[in-house]
Tab-separated table of C-alpha atoms in Angstrom:
chain	number	residue	atom	x	y	z
A	1	MET	CA	0.000	0.000	0.000
A	2	GLN	CA	1.242	3.478	-0.841
A	3	LEU	CA	1.986	5.820	2.053
A	4	ASP	CA	-0.595	8.364	0.834
A	5	ASN	CA	-3.311	5.686	0.888
A	6	LEU	CA	-2.194	4.422	4.291
A	7	GLN	CA	-2.425	7.956	5.677
A	8	THR	CA	-6.120	8.206	4.691
A	9	LEU	CA	-7.163	5.182	6.770
A	10	GLN	CA	-9.286	5.889	9.810
A	11	GLN	CA	-9.537	2.300	10.977
A	12	PHE	CA	-7.541	-0.920	10.646
A	13	HIS	CA	-7.168	-4.290	12.367
A	14	ILE	CA	-4.095	-5.903	13.899
A	15	ARG	CA	-4.019	-9.643	14.540
A	16	GLN	CA	-1.273	-11.692	16.139
A	17	ARG	CA	-0.182	-14.918	14.460
A	18	LEU	CA	0.639	-17.803	16.773
A	19	ARG	CA	4.326	-18.741	16.407
A	20	MET	CA	6.847	-20.344	18.774
A	21	MET	CA	9.973	-18.169	18.612
A	22	VAL	CA	8.691	-14.878	17.205
A	23	ASN	CA	5.744	-12.558	17.606
A	24	GLN	CA	4.119	-11.863	14.246
A	25	TYR	CA	1.343	-9.409	13.500
A	26	GLU	CA	-0.832	-8.738	10.469
A	27	VAL	CA	-2.051	-5.182	9.939
A	28	ARG	CA	-5.151	-5.223	7.751
A	29	ALA	CA	-7.484	-2.656	6.240
A	30	VAL	CA	-11.152	-2.795	7.125
A	31	ALA	CA	-13.405	-4.110	4.352
A	32	PRO	CA	-16.670	-2.276	3.568
A	33	ASP	CA	-18.604	-4.873	5.600
A	34	GLY	CA	-16.387	-4.271	8.663
A	35	THR	CA	-14.368	-7.485	8.358
A	36	GLU	CA	-10.622	-7.719	7.834
A	37	GLY	CA	-9.554	-6.527	4.400
A	38	GLU	CA	-6.266	-6.386	2.515
A	39	LEU	CA	-2.923	-6.881	4.231
A	40	LEU	CA	-1.307	-3.481	4.834
A	41	ALA	CA	1.754	-4.519	6.795
A	42	PHE	CA	3.376	-7.438	8.552
A	43	ALA	CA	5.371	-7.123	11.781
A	44	GLN	CA	7.846	-9.496	13.353
A	45	GLN	CA	9.580	-9.387	16.751
A	46	LYS	CA	12.074	-11.923	18.062
A	47	ARG	CA	11.254	-13.038	21.579
A	48	LEU	CA	13.785	-12.787	24.407
A	49	ALA	CA	15.895	-10.163	22.627
A	50	PHE	CA	18.209	-8.069	24.810
A	51	LYS	CA	17.318	-4.891	22.946
A	52	GLU	CA	13.756	-4.714	21.682
A	53	GLN	CA	13.421	-4.210	17.954
A	54	VAL	CA	10.471	-4.806	15.647
A	55	THR	CA	10.544	-4.540	11.867
A	56	ILE	CA	7.295	-3.924	10.014
A	57	TYR	CA	7.223	-4.984	6.373
A	58	THR	CA	4.879	-4.221	3.490
A	59	ASP	CA	3.761	-7.887	3.477
A	60	ASP	CA	4.543	-11.291	4.976
A	61	SER	CA	7.234	-12.102	2.396
A	62	LYS	CA	9.405	-9.727	4.499
A	63	GLN	CA	11.144	-8.426	1.377
A	64	GLN	CA	10.435	-4.709	1.780
A	65	PRO	CA	10.587	-2.971	5.183
A	66	LEU	CA	7.985	-0.258	5.772
A	67	LEU	CA	9.102	0.931	9.205
A	68	GLY	CA	10.482	-0.276	12.480
A	69	PHE	CA	10.913	0.609	16.099
A	70	LYS	CA	13.855	0.004	18.365
A	71	ALA	CA	14.597	0.603	22.041
A	72	ARG	CA	17.289	3.159	22.789
A	73	GLN	CA	18.428	1.214	25.850
A	74	ARG	CA	18.926	-2.501	26.459
A	75	ILE	CA	16.872	-2.874	29.616
A	76	ASP	CA	14.875	0.033	30.933
A	77	LEU	CA	11.440	-0.011	32.520
A	78	GLY	CA	10.596	3.323	30.896
A	79	ALA	CA	12.451	2.739	27.620
A	80	THR	CA	12.076	5.077	24.670
A	81	TYR	CA	11.463	3.496	21.268
A	82	ASP	CA	12.457	5.332	18.096
A	83	VAL	CA	10.183	4.754	15.096
A	84	THR	CA	11.866	5.078	11.700
A	85	ASP	CA	10.903	4.541	8.076
A	86	ALA	CA	12.588	1.989	5.794
A	87	ALA	CA	15.446	4.441	5.069
A	88	GLY	CA	16.094	5.073	8.772
A	89	ASN	CA	14.449	8.523	8.859
A	90	ALA	CA	12.690	9.432	12.096
A	91	ILE	CA	8.895	9.193	12.128
A	92	GLY	CA	8.465	9.700	15.862
A	93	LEU	CA	8.900	7.909	19.163
A	94	PHE	CA	6.991	6.373	22.024
A	95	ARG	CA	7.839	5.574	25.618
A	96	LYS	CA	6.200	3.939	28.575
A	97	ASP	CA	5.522	6.073	31.648
A	98	PHE	CA	6.736	3.619	34.283
A	99	ALA	CA	5.380	5.453	37.347
A	100	GLN	CA	1.857	5.916	35.972
A	101	SER	CA	1.897	2.388	34.550
A	102	LEU	CA	2.100	0.803	37.985
A	103	LEU	CA	-1.693	1.046	38.217
A	104	ARG	CA	-2.800	1.863	34.670
A	105	SER	CA	-0.502	1.416	31.663
A	106	THR	CA	0.426	4.781	30.175
A	107	TRP	CA	2.402	5.565	27.006
A	108	HIS	CA	3.581	8.826	25.449
A	109	VAL	CA	3.823	9.241	21.664
A	110	GLU	CA	5.686	12.064	19.942
A	111	GLN	CA	5.634	13.195	16.316
A	112	ALA	CA	7.213	16.407	15.020
A	113	GLY	CA	4.610	19.123	14.533
A	114	LEU	CA	2.072	17.596	16.912
A	115	PRO	CA	1.634	18.013	20.662
A	116	GLN	CA	2.633	15.038	22.830
A	117	VAL	CA	0.032	12.269	22.721
A	118	THR	CA	-0.695	10.284	25.871
A	119	GLY	CA	-2.338	6.873	25.815
A	120	GLN	CA	-3.756	5.167	28.845
A	121	GLU	CA	-5.760	2.046	29.587
A	122	ARG	CA	-9.401	3.030	29.345
A	123	SER	CA	-10.656	1.154	32.404
A	124	LEU	CA	-8.945	1.490	35.789
A	125	PRO	CA	-10.895	-1.487	37.258
A	126	VAL	CA	-9.800	-3.768	34.389
A	127	ALA	CA	-6.220	-2.487	34.700
A	128	LEU	CA	-6.197	-3.280	38.414
A	129	LEU	CA	-7.739	-6.727	37.932
A	130	ARG	CA	-5.170	-7.587	35.250
A	131	ARG	CA	-2.322	-6.608	37.579
A	132	PHE	CA	-3.415	-8.071	40.873
A	133	VAL	CA	-5.426	-11.190	39.957
A	134	ASP	CA	-3.154	-13.503	37.958
A	135	SER	CA	-6.017	-15.584	36.634
A	136	LEU	CA	-7.515	-12.445	35.024
A	137	SER	CA	-4.390	-11.221	33.195
A	138	TRP	CA	-6.070	-12.315	29.917
A	139	LEU	CA	-8.745	-9.613	30.200
A	140	PRO	CA	-8.865	-7.393	27.097
A	141	TYR	CA	-7.453	-3.923	27.487
A	142	HIS	CA	-8.321	-0.803	25.562
A	143	PHE	CA	-6.198	2.311	25.142
A	144	ASP	CA	-7.293	5.856	24.351
A	145	PHE	CA	-4.600	8.229	23.055
A	146	THR	CA	-5.274	11.954	23.425
A	147	ALA	CA	-3.506	15.298	23.038
A	148	GLY	CA	-4.793	18.337	24.871
A	149	GLY	CA	-7.985	16.456	25.769
A	150	GLN	CA	-8.741	15.667	22.115
A	151	PRO	CA	-8.852	12.056	20.849
A	152	VAL	CA	-5.998	11.092	18.509
A	153	PHE	CA	-6.423	7.312	18.192
A	154	SER	CA	-7.629	4.279	20.140
A	155	VAL	CA	-6.626	0.630	20.289
A	156	VAL	CA	-9.314	-1.836	21.372
A	157	LYS	CA	-8.415	-5.453	22.125
A	158	LYS	CA	-11.093	-7.940	21.072
A	159	TRP	CA	-11.986	-11.222	22.766
A	160	GLY	CA	-10.566	-14.321	21.136
A	161	LEU	CA	-7.956	-17.078	21.114
A	162	ARG	CA	-5.479	-14.853	19.293
A	163	ASP	CA	-4.787	-11.239	20.141
A	164	LYS	CA	-6.780	-8.994	17.821
A	165	TYR	CA	-7.120	-5.217	17.907
A	166	VAL	CA	-9.259	-2.610	16.222
A	167	VAL	CA	-7.422	0.682	15.765
A	168	GLU	CA	-9.394	3.868	15.131
A	169	VAL	CA	-7.666	7.112	14.160
A	170	GLN	CA	-9.451	10.377	14.938
A	171	ASN	CA	-6.646	12.864	14.195
A	172	PRO	CA	-5.830	13.012	10.458
A	173	GLN	CA	-2.362	14.502	11.103
A	174	ILE	CA	-0.870	11.603	13.048
A	175	ASP	CA	1.355	9.398	10.918
A	176	ARG	CA	-0.366	6.023	10.518
A	177	ARG	CA	3.045	4.313	10.610
A	178	LEU	CA	3.560	5.690	14.126
A	179	VAL	CA	0.075	4.480	15.091
A	180	ILE	CA	0.824	0.998	13.695
A	181	ALA	CA	4.121	0.871	15.619
A	182	MET	CA	2.427	1.885	18.883
A	183	ALA	CA	-0.455	-0.569	18.405
A	184	VAL	CA	1.924	-3.475	17.717
A	185	ALA	CA	4.030	-2.415	20.724
A	186	LEU	CA	0.985	-2.532	22.991
A	187	ASP	CA	0.843	-6.274	22.416
A	188	ALA	CA	4.538	-7.032	21.958
A	189	LEU	CA	5.800	-4.958	24.914
A	190	GLN	CA	2.842	-4.636	27.286
A	191	ALA	CA	3.723	-7.579	29.528
A	192	ARG	CA	7.337	-6.445	30.004
């Protein structure tokens, strides 16, 4: 998909593939009937890496990178992740707010020309249950990302055997590649 077309999307789906040694994610458009449409991107993350890095490709052949994100530090509870395009040019960054995340996961997203975007788990009761009742850690979590009180995008986890998310973008200026990176990171990095 061309970048201009990707930037017009207001909604897309992300679904995790079940694999043993890697996390893989399909990013799909939404078909007119609301089901999953064409493959927009394919992400892969090696598990147990010392320095987190995820490459997102144009498709599952993994021939052409679209973007990626990489931790600045090896191990850091509030690590910053730089998001770059295929040529290594900066798109933006995101970082976990460790202190606020003790009770309710909180992330900050930055893109040049936009105010800082903050995303937080929508439901405090669900966040608390997931943290303090081990048998309920599977509960779906939903994130709302805002800037100055205005919605920017949301990531809603759906019930199911595999992790599946619906991403809705409300702010037309945010780079969809940055949104895709953050949405994939919510699954790939959330339990760390």
